[in-house]
Short mmCIF file of C-alpha atoms and ligand atoms in Angstrom, two decimals:
data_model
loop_
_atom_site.label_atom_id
_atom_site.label_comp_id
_atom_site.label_asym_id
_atom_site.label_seq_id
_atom_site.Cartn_x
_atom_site.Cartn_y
_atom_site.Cartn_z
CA UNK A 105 15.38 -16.90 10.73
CA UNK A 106 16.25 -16.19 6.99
CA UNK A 107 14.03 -13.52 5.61
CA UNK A 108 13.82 -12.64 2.14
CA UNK A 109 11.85 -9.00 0.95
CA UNK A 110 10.83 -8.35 -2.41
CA UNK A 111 11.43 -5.60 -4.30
CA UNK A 112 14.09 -2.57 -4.98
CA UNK A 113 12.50 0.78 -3.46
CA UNK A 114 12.33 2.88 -0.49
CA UNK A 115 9.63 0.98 1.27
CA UNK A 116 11.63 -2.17 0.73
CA UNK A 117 15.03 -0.18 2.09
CA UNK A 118 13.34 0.65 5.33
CA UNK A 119 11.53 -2.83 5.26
CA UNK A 120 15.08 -4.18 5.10
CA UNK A 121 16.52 -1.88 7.73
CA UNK A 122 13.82 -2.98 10.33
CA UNK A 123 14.12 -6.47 10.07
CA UNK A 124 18.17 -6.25 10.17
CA UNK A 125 17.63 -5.05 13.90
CA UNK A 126 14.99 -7.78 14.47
CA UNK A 127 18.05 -10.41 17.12
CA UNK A 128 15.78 -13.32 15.24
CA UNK A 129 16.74 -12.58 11.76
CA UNK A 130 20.04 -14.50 10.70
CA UNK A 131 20.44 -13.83 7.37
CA UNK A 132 18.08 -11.34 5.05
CA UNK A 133 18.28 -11.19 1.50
CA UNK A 134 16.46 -8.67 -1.25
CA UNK A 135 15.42 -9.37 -4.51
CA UNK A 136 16.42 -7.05 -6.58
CA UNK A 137 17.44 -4.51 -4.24
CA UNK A 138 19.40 -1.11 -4.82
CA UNK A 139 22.70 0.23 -3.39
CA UNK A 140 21.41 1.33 0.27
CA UNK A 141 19.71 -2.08 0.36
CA UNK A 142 23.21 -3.46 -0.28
CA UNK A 143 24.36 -2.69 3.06
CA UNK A 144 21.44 -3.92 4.94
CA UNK A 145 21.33 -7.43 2.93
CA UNK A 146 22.72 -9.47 0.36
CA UNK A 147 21.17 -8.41 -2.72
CA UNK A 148 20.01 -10.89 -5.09
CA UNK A 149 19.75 -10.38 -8.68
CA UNK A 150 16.34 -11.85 -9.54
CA UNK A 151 13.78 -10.11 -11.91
CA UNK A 152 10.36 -9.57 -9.47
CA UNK A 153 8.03 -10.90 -12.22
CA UNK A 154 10.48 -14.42 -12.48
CA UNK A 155 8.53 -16.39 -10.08
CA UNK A 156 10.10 -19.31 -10.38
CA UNK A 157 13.85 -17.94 -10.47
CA UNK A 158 12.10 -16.51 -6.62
CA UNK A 159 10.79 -19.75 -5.88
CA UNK A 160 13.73 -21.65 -6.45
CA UNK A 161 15.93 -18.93 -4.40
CA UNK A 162 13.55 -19.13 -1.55
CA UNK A 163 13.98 -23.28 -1.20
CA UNK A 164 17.49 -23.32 -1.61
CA UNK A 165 18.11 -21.03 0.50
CA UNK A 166 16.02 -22.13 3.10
CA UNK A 167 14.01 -18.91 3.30
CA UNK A 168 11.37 -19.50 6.34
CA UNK A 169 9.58 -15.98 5.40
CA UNK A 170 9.55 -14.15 2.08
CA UNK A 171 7.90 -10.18 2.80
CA UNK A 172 6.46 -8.85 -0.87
CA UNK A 173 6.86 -4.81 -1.39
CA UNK A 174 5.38 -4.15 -4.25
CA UNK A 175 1.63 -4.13 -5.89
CA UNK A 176 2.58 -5.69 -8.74
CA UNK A 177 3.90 -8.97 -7.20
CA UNK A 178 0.66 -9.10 -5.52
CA UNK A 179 -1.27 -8.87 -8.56
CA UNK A 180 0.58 -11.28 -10.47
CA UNK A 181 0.00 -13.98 -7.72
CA UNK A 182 3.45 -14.61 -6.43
CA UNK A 183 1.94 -15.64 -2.89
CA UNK A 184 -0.19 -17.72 -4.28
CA UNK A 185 2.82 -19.17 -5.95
CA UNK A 186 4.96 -19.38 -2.90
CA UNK A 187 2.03 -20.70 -0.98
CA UNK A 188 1.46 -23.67 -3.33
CA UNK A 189 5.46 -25.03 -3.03
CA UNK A 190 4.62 -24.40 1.02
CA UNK A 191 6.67 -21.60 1.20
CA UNK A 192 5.83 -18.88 3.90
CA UNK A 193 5.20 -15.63 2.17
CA UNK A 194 3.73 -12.32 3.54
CA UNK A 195 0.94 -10.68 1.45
CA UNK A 196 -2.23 -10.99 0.10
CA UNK A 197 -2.98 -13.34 -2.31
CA UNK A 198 -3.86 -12.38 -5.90
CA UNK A 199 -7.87 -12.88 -5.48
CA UNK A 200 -7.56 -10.84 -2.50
CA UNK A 201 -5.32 -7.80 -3.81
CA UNK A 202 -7.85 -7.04 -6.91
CA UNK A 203 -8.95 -4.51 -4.08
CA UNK A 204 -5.84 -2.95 -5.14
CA UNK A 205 -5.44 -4.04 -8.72
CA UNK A 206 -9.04 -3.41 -9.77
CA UNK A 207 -10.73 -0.45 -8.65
CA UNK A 208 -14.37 -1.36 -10.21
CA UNK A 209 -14.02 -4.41 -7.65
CA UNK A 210 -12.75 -2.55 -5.37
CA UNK A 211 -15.88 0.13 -5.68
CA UNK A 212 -18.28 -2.42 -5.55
CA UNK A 213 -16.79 -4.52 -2.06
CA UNK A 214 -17.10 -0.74 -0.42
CA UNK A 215 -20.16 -0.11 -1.77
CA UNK A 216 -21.44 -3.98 -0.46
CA UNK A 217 -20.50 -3.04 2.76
CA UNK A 218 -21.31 0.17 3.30
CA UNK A 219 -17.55 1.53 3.72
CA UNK A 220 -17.41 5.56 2.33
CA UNK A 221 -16.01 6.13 -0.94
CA UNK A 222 -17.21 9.08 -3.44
CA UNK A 223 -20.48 8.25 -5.34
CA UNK A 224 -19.38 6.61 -8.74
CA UNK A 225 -20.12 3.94 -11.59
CA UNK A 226 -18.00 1.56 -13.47
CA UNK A 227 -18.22 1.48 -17.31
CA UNK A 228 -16.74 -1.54 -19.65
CA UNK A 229 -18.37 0.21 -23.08
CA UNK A 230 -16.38 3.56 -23.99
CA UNK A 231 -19.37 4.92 -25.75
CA UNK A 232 -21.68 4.24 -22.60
CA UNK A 233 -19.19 6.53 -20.28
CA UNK A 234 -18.77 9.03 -22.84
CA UNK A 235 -22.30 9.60 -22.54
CA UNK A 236 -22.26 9.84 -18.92
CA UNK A 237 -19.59 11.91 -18.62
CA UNK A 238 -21.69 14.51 -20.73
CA UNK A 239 -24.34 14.36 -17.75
CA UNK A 240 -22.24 15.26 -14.98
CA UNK A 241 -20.56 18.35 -12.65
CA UNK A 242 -17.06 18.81 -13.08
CA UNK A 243 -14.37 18.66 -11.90
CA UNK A 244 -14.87 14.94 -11.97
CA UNK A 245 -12.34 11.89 -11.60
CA UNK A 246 -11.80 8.79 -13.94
CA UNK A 247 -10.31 5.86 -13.50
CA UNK A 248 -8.85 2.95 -15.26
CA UNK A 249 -9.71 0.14 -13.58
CA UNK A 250 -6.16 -1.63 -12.71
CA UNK A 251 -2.57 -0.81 -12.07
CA UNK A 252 -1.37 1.99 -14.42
CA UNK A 253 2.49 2.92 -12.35
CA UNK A 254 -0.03 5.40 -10.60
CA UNK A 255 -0.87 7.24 -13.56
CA UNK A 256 -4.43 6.08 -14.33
CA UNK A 257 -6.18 8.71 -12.26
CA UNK A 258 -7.08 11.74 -14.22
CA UNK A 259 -8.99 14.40 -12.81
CA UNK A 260 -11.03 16.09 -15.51
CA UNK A 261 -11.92 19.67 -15.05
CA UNK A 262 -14.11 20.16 -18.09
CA UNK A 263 -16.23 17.30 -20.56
CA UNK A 264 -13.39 17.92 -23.26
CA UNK A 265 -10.51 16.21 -20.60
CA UNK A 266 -12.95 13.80 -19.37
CA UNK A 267 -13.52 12.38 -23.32
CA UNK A 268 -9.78 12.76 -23.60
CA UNK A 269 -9.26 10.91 -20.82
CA UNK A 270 -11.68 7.87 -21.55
CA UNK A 271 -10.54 7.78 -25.01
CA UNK A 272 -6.86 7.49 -24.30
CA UNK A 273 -7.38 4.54 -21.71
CA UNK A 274 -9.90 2.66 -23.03
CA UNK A 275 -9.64 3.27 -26.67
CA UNK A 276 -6.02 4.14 -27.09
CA UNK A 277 -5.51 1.51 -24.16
CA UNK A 278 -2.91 3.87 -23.03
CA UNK A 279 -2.18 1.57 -20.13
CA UNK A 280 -2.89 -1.94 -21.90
CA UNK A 281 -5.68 -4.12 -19.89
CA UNK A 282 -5.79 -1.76 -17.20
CA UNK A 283 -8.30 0.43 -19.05
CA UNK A 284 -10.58 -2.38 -20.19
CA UNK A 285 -13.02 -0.84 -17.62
CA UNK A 286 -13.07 2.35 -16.08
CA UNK A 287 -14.63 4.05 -13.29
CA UNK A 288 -16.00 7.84 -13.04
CA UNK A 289 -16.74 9.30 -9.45
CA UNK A 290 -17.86 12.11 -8.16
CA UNK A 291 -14.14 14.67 -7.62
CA UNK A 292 -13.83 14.97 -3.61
CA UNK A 293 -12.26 18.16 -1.65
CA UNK A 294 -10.55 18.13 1.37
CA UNK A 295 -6.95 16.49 2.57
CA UNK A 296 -5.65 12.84 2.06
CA UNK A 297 -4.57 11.00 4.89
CA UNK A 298 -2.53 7.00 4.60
CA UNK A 299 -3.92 4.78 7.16
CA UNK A 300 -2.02 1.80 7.48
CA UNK A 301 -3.35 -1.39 8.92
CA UNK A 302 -2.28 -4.95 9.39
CA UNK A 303 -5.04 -7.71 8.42
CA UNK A 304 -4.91 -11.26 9.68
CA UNK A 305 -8.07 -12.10 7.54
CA UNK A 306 -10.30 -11.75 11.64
CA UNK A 307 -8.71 -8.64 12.71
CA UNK A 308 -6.75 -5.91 12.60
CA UNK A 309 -3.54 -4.02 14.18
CA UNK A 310 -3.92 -0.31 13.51
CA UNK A 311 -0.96 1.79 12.51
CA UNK A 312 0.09 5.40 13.20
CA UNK A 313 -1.72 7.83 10.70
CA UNK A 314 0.77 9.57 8.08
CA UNK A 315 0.19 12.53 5.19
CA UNK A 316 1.99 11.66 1.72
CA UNK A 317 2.68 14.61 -0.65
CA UNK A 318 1.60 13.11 -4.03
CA UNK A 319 1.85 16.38 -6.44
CA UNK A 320 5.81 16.84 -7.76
CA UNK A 321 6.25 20.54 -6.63
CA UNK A 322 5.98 22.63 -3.33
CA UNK A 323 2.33 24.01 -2.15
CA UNK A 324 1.06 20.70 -3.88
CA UNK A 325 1.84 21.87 -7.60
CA UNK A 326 2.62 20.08 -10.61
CA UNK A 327 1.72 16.27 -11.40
CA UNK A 328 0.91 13.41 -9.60
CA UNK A 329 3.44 11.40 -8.21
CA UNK A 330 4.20 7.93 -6.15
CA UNK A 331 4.52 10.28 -3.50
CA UNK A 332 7.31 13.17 -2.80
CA UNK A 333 7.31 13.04 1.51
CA UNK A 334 5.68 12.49 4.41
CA UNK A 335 5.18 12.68 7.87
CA UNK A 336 3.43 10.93 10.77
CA UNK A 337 1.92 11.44 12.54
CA UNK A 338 -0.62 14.03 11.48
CA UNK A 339 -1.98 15.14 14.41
CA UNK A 340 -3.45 18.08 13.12
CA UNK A 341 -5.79 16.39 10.90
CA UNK A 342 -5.97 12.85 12.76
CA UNK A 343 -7.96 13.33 15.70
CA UNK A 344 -8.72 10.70 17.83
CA UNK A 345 -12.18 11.24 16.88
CA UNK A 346 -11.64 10.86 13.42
CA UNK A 347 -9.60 7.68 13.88
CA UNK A 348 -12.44 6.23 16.04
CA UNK A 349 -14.44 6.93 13.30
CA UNK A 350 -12.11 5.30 10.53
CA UNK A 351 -11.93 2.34 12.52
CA UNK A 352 -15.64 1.90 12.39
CA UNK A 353 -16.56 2.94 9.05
CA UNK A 354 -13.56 1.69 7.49
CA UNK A 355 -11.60 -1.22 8.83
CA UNK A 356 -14.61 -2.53 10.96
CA UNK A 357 -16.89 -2.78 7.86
CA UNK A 358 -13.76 -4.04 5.82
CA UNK A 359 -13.00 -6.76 8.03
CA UNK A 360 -17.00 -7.64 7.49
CA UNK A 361 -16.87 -7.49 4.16
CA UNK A 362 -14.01 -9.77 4.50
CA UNK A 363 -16.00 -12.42 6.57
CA UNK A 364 -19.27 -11.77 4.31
CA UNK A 365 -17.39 -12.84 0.96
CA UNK A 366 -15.27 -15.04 2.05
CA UNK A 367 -11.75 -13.75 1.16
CA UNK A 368 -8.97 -14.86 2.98
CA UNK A 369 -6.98 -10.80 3.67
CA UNK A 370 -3.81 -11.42 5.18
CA UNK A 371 -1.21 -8.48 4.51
CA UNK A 372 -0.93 -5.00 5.13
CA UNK A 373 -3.72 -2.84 3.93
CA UNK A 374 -3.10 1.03 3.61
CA UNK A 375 -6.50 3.03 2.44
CA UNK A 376 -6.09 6.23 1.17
CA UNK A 377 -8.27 8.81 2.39
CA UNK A 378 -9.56 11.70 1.70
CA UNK A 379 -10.96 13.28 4.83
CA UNK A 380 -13.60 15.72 3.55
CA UNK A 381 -16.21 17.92 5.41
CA UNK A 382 -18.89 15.04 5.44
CA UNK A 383 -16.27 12.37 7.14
CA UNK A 384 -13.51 10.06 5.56
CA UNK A 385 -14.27 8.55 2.11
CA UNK A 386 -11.76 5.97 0.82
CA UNK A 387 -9.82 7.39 -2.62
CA UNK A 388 -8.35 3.57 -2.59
CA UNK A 389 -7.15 0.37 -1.16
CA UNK A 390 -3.56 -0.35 -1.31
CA UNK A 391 -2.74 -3.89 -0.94
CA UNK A 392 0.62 -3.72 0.86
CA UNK A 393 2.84 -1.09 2.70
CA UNK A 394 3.23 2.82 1.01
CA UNK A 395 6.17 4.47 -0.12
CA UNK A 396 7.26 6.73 1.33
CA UNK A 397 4.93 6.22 4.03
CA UNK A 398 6.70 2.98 5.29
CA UNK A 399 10.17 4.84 5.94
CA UNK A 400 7.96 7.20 8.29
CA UNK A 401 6.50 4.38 10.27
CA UNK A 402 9.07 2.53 10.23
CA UNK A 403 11.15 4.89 11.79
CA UNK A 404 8.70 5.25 14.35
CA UNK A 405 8.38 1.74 14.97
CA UNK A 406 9.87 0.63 18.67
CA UNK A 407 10.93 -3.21 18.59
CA UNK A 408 10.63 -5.87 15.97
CA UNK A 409 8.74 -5.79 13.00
CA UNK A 410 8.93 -9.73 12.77
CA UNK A 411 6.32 -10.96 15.39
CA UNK A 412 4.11 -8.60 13.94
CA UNK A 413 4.55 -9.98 10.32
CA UNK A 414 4.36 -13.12 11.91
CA UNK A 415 0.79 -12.38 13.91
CA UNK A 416 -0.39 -11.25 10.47
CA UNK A 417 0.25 -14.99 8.83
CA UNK A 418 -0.91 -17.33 12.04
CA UNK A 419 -4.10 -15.14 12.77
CA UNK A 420 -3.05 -13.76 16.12
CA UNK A 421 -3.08 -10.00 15.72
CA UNK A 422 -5.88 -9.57 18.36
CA UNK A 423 -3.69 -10.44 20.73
CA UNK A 424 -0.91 -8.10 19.37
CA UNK A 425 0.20 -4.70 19.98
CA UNK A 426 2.55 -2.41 18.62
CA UNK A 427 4.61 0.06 20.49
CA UNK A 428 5.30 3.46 19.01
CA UNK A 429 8.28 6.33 19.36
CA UNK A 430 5.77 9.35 20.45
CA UNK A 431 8.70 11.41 18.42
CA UNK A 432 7.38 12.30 14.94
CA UNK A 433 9.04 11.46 11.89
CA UNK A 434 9.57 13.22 8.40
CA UNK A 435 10.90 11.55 5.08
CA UNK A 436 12.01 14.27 1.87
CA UNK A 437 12.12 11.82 -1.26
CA UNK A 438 15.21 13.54 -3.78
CA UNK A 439 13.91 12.51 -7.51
CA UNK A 440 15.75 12.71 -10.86
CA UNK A 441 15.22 16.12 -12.90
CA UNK A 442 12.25 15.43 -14.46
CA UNK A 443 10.24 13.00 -12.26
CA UNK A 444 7.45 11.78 -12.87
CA UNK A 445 8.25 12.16 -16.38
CA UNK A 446 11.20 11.85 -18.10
CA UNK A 447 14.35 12.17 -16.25
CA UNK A 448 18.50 10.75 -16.83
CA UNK A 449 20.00 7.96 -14.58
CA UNK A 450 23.53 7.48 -14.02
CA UNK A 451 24.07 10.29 -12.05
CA UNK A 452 26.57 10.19 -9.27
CA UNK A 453 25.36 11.18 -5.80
CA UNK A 454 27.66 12.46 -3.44
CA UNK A 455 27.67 13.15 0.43
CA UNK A 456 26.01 10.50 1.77
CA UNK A 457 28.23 9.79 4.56
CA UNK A 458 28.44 10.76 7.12
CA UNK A 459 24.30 11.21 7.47
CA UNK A 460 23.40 13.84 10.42
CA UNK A 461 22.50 11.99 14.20
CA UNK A 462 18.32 10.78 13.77
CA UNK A 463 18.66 10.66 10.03
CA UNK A 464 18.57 7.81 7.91
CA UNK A 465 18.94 7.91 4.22
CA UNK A 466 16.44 5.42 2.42
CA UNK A 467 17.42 4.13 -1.25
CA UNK A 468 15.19 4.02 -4.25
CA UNK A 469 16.22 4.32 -7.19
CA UNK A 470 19.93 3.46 -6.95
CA UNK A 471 22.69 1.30 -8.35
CA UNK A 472 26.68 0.94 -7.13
CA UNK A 473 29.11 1.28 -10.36
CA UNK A 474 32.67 1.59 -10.13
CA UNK A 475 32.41 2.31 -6.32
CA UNK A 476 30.29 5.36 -6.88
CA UNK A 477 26.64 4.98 -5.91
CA UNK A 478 24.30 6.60 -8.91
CA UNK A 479 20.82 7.15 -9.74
CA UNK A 480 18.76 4.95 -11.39
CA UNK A 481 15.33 5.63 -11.20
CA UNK A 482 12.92 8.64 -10.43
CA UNK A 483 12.80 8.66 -6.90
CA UNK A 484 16.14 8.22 -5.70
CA UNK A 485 16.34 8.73 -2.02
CA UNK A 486 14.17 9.35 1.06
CA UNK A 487 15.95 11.33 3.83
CA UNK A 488 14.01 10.49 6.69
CA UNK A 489 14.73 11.88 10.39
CA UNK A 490 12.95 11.89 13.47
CA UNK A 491 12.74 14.75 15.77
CA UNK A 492 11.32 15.95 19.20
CA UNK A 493 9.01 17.71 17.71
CA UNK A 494 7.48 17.91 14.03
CA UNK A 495 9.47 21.16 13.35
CA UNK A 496 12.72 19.96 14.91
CA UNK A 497 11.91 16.58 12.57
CA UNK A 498 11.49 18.25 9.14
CA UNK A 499 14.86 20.86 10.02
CA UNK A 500 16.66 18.00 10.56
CA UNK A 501 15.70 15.52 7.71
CA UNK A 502 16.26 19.00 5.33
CA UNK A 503 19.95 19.23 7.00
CA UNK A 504 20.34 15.60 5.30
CA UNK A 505 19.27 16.45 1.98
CA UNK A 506 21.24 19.81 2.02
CA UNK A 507 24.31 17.85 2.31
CA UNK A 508 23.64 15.28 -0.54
CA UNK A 509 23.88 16.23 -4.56
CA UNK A 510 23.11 14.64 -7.77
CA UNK A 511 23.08 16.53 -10.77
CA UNK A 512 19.39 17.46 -11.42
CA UNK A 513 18.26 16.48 -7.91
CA UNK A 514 14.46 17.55 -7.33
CA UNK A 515 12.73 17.98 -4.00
CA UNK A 516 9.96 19.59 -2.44
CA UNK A 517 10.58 22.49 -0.10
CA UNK A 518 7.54 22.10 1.72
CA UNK A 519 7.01 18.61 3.10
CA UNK A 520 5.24 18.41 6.79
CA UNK A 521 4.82 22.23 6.29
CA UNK A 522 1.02 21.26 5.70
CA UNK A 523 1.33 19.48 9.84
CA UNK A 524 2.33 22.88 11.17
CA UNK A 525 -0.57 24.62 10.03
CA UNK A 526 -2.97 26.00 13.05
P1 AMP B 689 -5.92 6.70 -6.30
O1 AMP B 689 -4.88 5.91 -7.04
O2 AMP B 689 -7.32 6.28 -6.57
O3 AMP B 689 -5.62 6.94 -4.84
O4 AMP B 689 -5.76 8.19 -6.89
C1 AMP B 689 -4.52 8.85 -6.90
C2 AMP B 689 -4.70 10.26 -6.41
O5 AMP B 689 -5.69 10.94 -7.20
C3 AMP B 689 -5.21 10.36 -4.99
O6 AMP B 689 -4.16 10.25 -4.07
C4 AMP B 689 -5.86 11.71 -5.00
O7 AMP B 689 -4.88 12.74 -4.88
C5 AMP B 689 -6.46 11.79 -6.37
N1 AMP B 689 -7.86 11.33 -6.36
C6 AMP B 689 -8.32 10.07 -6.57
N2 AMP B 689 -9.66 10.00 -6.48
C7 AMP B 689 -10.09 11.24 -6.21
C8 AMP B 689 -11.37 11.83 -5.98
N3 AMP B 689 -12.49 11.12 -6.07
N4 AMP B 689 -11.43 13.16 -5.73
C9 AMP B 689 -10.31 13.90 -5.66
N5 AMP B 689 -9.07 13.41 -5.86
C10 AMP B 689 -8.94 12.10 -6.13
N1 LIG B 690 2.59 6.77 -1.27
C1 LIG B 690 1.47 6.23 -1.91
C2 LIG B 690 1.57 4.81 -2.27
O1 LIG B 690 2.44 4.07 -1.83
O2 LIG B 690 0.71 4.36 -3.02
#
């Protein structure tokens, strides 16, 4: 089978590595790809947002399935493209991945079918939440309603921020048409937790649990970020009571909500959670695998990836299982100086060969030039490793990023620290 995968991060590096080891796959190519990706696949040099440049790559070269990374495809309806030249294409379409790309219709299918989310209400007139936002407790959370790069989540801690925060998206339209709408909820405590499901539209095939470290700095400091580590599983806070419980209240009543209005979901979904002391409440759907969470459970992953890709598309994941490495799995993400705001590319990163036995070293943000490999985007690598144990996981996947440098290479100390707690 020729595969192609779309996209030129981590999640798409350990998409790629997977399906390399799948004996099916005969040829695999990624779109656009980075350096690590490079030795996986052939890397082809299309722009993500150039459907038909995709398109036409996909029928000439015979592509039988096409596997979409990122959120952004998704939203601008490159399955649906695909799926009208006949083309075989894993992801949602675009009417069903606004439960990623808008979060006021995102709020509204949970609240329809009774799935937990924190109490909120969607505003389209500036002056209307302004006035709302006067009304309220803080801390509290707004929104804007669709894809911001992960940056259109502000937690307010006082009515000044929350004004600031309304004005700049919706009247500043700090992130364009993303802010034409916003949504303010209630601001929930407790700790976030990345479920990861597959959805064949009927059912669903439950994934390992993992913990992503979104703030930039150790003890969950600093700014919000696409996510710094992770680990998985998180046994600690993922109790098999708790996931009974998120598989009634969440992907149960999502896969009802599903059948009552009539979308067609087929794709990964990955809610974000954040399990507080009243029981899980979804923070968010994501439309498609994490990053970094998918170099954590990929890792863990025994067998092929393709027949469950492949279950997704023809229905069949009832009759599916996956089988799982019990060993646990840690992934350090090594950002620019900087990240997430501004940081240099074009740095030269050096000692990643040979890579420590159990580690592999994901690429993001990374281009080839003059034989050197260099940086070229914020996060630049995940160092993921698997261990025996959780400890004997996290020493290990630090041993891999001890040996690599970059100049201005930024990492958190800390991650999987939080799994180790009593
Ligand atoms: P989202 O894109 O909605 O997942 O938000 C990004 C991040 O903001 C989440 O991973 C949380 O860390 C934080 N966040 C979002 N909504 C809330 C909330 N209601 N209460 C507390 N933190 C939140
Ligand atoms: N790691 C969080 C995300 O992929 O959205």
């Amino acid at each position: 089978m020729k595969i192609l995968v779309i996209g030129g991060g981590g999640r798409e590096h350990a998409l790629v590595w997977k399906l390399r080891q799948s004996p099916r796959v005969t040829a695999l190519y990624c779109a656009p790809g980075n350096a690590g990706i490079a030795q996986d696949a052939t890397c082809v040099p299309l722009k993500i947002s150039d459907h038909s440049a995709l398109i036409a790559f996909a029928e000439t070269e015979k592509i039988d399935l096409t596997v979409v990374g990122p959120d952004d495809a998704l939203a601008a309806g490159l399955v649906d493209a695909f799926q009208a030249r006949g083309l075989r294409i894993f992801g949602p379409t675009q009417a069903a991945a606004r439960l990623e790309s808008s979060k006021v219709f995102a709020k509204a299918f949970m609240e329809r079918h009774g799935i937990p989310t924190a109490r909120s209400r969607s505003f389209e007139d500036s002056a209307e939440a302004h006035r709302y936002c006067q009304q309220l407790n803080y801390p509290l959370v707004i929104k804007a309603d669709g894809l911001a790069l992960g940056k259109g989540v502000i937690i307010a801690q006082s009515p000044w921020s929350a004004a600031m925060a309304i004005y700049e998206i919706m009247e500043r339209r700090k992130f364009g048409e993303a802010g034409r709408r916003v949504v303010v909820e209630e601001f929930l405590e407790g700790e976030e937790c990345s479920i990861h499901a597959l959805v064949d539209g009927r059912s669903y095939l439950l994934f390992p649990g993992a913990q992503d470290h979104k703030r930039a700095y150790d003890q969950d400091q600093g700014p919000n970020t696409g996510g710094m580590g992770t680990f998985s599983p998180p046994d600690r806070l993922l109790t098999p009571e708790l996931e009974k419980q998120i598989r009634h209240e969440v992907l149960d009543r999502f896969i009802a909500g599903l059948k009552a209005d009539g979308i067609d979901y087929r794709g990964m979904l990955f809610p974000g959670l954040m399990i507080t002391t009243d029981g899980p409440k979804v923070l968010e759907f994501n439309c498609r695998f994490g990053d970094p969470e998918t170099q954590v459970l990929l890792t863990r992953l025994e067998g092929d990836l393709l027949p469950l890709l492949e279950a997704t598309l023809s229905g069949q994941l009832e009759a599916t299982q996956a089988r799982w490495k019990p060993q646990p799995a840690v992934c350090v993400v090594m950002a620019s100086g900087g990240y997430p705001g501004d940081y240099a590319t074009g740095k030269t990163i050096e000692g990643l060969d040979p890579v420590p036995d159990g580690v592999t070293v994901f690429h993001a943000g990374t281009r080839r030039s003059d034989g050197a490999v260099q940086t070229a985007g914020g996060r630049v690598l995940g160092v993921t490793a698997l261990g025996e144990d959780l400890p004997a996981a996290r020493a290990l996947a630090y041993e891999g990023v001890d040996r690599i440098h970059f100049e201005g290479a930024q990492f958190r100390r800390d991650i999987a620290a939080k799994g180790l707690l009593p």
